[in-house]
XYZ file of C-alpha atoms in Angstrom:
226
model
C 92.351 86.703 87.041
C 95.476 84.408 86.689
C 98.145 85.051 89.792
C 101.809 84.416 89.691
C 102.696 83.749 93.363
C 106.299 83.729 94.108
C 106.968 82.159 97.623
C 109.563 79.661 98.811
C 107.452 78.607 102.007
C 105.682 75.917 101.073
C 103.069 75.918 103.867
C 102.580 79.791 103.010
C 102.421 78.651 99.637
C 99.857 76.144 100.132
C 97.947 78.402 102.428
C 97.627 81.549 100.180
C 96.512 79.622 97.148
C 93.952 77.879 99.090
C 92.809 80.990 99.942
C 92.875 82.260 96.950
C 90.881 79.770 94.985
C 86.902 80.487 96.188
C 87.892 84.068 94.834
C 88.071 83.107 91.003
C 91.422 83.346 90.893
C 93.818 80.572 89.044
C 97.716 81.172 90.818
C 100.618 79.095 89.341
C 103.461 79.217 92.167
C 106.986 79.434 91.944
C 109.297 78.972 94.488
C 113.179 80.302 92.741
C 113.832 83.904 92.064
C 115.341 83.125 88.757
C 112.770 80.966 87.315
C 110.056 83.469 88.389
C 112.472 86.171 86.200
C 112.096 84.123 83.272
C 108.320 83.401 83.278
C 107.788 87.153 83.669
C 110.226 87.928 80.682
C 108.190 85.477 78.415
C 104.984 85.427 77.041
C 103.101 84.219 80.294
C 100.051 86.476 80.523
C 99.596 87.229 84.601
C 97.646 89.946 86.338
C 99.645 90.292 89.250
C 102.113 89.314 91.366
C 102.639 88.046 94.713
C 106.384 88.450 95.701
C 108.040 87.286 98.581
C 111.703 89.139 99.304
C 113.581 86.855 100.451
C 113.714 83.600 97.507
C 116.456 81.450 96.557
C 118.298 82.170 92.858
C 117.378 85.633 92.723
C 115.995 87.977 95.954
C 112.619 89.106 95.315
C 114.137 92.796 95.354
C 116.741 92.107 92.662
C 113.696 90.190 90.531
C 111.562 93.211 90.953
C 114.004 95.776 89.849
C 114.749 93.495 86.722
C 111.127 93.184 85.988
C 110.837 97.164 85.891
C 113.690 97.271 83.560
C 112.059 95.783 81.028
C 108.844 97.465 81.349
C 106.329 95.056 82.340
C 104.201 96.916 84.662
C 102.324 94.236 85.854
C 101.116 94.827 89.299
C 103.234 93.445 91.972
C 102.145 92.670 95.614
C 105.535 91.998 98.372
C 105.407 89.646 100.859
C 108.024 90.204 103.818
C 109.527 89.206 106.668
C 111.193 92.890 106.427
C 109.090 95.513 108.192
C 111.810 98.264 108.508
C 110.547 100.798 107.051
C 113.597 101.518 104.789
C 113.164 97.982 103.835
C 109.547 99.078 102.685
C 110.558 102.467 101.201
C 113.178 99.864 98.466
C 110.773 97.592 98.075
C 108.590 100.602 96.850
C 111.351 102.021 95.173
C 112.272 98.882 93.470
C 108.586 98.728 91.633
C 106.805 97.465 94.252
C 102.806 98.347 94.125
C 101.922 97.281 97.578
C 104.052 95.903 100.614
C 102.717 93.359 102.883
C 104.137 92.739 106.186
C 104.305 88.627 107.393
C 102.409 87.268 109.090
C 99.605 88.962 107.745
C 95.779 88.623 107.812
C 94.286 86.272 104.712
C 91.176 89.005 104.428
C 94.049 91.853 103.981
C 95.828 90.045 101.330
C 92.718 89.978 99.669
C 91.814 93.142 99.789
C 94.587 94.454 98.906
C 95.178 92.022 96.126
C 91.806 93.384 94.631
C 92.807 96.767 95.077
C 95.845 96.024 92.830
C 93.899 94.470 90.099
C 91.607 97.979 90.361
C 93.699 100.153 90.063
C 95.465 98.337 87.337
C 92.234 98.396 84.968
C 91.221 101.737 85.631
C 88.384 101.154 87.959
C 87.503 102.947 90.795
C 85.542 100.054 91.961
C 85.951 96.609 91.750
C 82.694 95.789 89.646
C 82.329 95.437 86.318
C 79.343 96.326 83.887
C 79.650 95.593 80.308
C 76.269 94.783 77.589
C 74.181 94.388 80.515
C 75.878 92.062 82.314
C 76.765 93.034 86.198
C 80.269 91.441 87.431
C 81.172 91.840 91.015
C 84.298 89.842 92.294
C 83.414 90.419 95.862
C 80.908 88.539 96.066
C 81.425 86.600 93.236
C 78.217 87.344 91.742
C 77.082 87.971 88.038
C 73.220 89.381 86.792
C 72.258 90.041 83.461
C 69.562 92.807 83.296
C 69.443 92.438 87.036
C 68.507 88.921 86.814
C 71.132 86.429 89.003
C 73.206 84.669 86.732
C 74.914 80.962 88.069
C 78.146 80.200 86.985
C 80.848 78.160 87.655
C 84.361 79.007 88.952
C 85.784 78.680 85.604
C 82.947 80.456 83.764
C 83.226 83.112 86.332
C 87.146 83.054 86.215
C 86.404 83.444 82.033
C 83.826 85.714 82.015
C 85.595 88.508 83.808
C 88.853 87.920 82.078
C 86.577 88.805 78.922
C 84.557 92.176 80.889
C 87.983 93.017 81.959
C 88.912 93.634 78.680
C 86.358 94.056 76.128
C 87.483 94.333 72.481
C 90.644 92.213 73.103
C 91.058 88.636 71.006
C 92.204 86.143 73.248
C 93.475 82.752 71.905
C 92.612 79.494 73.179
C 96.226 78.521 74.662
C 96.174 82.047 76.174
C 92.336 81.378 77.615
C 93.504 78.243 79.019
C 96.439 79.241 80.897
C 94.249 82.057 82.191
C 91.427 79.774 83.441
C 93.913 76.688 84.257
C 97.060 77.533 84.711
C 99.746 75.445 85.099
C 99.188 72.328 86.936
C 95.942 71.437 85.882
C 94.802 68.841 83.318
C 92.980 70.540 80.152
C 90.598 68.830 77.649
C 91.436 69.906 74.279
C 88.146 70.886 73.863
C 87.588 72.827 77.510
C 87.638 76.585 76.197
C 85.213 75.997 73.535
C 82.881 74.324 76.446
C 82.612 77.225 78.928
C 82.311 79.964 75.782
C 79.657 77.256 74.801
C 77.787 77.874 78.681
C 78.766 81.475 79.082
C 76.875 82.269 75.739
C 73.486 79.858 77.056
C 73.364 81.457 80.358
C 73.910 84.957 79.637
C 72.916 85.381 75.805
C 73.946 84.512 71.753
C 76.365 87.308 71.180
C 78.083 87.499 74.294
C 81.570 85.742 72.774
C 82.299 86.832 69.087
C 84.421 83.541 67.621
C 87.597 85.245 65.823
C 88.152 82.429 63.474
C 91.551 80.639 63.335
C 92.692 82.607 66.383
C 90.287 82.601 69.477
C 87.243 85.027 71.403
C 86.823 88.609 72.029
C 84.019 90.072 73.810
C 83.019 93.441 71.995
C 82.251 96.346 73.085
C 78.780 96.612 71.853
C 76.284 93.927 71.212
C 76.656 92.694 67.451
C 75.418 89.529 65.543
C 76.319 86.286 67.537
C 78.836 84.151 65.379
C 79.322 80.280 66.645
């Protein structure tokens, strides 16, 4: 699950993507209200959103409420210093999903970050069963036909992006950002790599190749294609 975390603290910063990182997830952080506008208005693809309120360029509320307006419904987690509760009930207002008081517990954020990306997909829980294959983020665990599966961060990272949505065609520059995000260095050839180890590990047809454009897991099992 790719994370857009929008916080101006840099220790917080630091300290919530650290966090973050054992549970799959690949955050790209921004620290300006205005540039976090514009990466939410383009064709960035996130899965939610960690907002802090107060940001310079643009407050978090004002960058919310914008977001709305163009309805992107991406799920959106605040982060305040605010814990009035009519500062809550705008922040709720404004588009807000969840509210998060600072300082907070790491464990919370977590769960309630995972509750986000639930809800947002329809589940009622957090794991994931698609072709045989048994995805659960919480404890970062994958079987296949109930046998354990070992993968690594990225395949993990890739692999649910896929179960999350089956029958979707992702392309390669829109796998990568997902798996990599922003500040990370990319071989050319990396996606093709971990559809390469996802497909030996688990089995043949797991990743159909859509040719000239990318990979989509199906919904049902098919013929494997290279």
């Amino acid at each position: 699950m790719r994370i857009l975390l929008v916080e101006d603290d840099p220790s917080l910063a630091a300290g919530i993507r650290l966090a973050l990182k054992p549970e799959h997830y690949t955050v790209d952080l921004l620290s300006d209200g205005r540039m976090a506008l514009a990466a939410l208005k383009g064709e960035e693809p996130f899965d939610a959103v960690i907002l802090d309120l107060g940001l310079p360029g643009l407050d978090g509320l004002e960058l919310l409420e914008a977001v709305r307006r163009r309805g992107n419904r991406v799920p959106v987690l605040v982060l305040t210093a605010r814990d009035a509760v009519d500062d809550r009930i705008r922040g709720l207002d404004a588009g807000a999903d969840d509210y998060l008081v600072k300082p907070f517990e790491v464990a919370e954020l977590k769960a309630r970050l995972r509750a986000l990306l639930r809800r947002s997909q329809g589940l009622a829980s957090n794991v994931m069963e698609v072709r045989g294959i048994r995805l659960e983020p919480g404890t970062r665990s994958v079987s296949y036909h109930g046998e354990p599966v070992t993968l690594s961060r990225r395949e993990f990272t890739l692999l649910q992006e896929f179960m999350g949505h089956p029958g979707r065609v992702f392309t390669r520059d829109t796998l990568t950002r997902l798996v990599y995000g922003w500040d990370e260095e990319v071989e050319s050839n990396a996606i093709e790599v971990h559809v390469h180890h996802l497909r030996r590990k688990l089995f043949p047809g797991l990743i159909r190749t859509v040719r000239g454009i990318g990979y989509v897991m199906d919904r049902t099992t098919r013929e494997a294609e290279a």
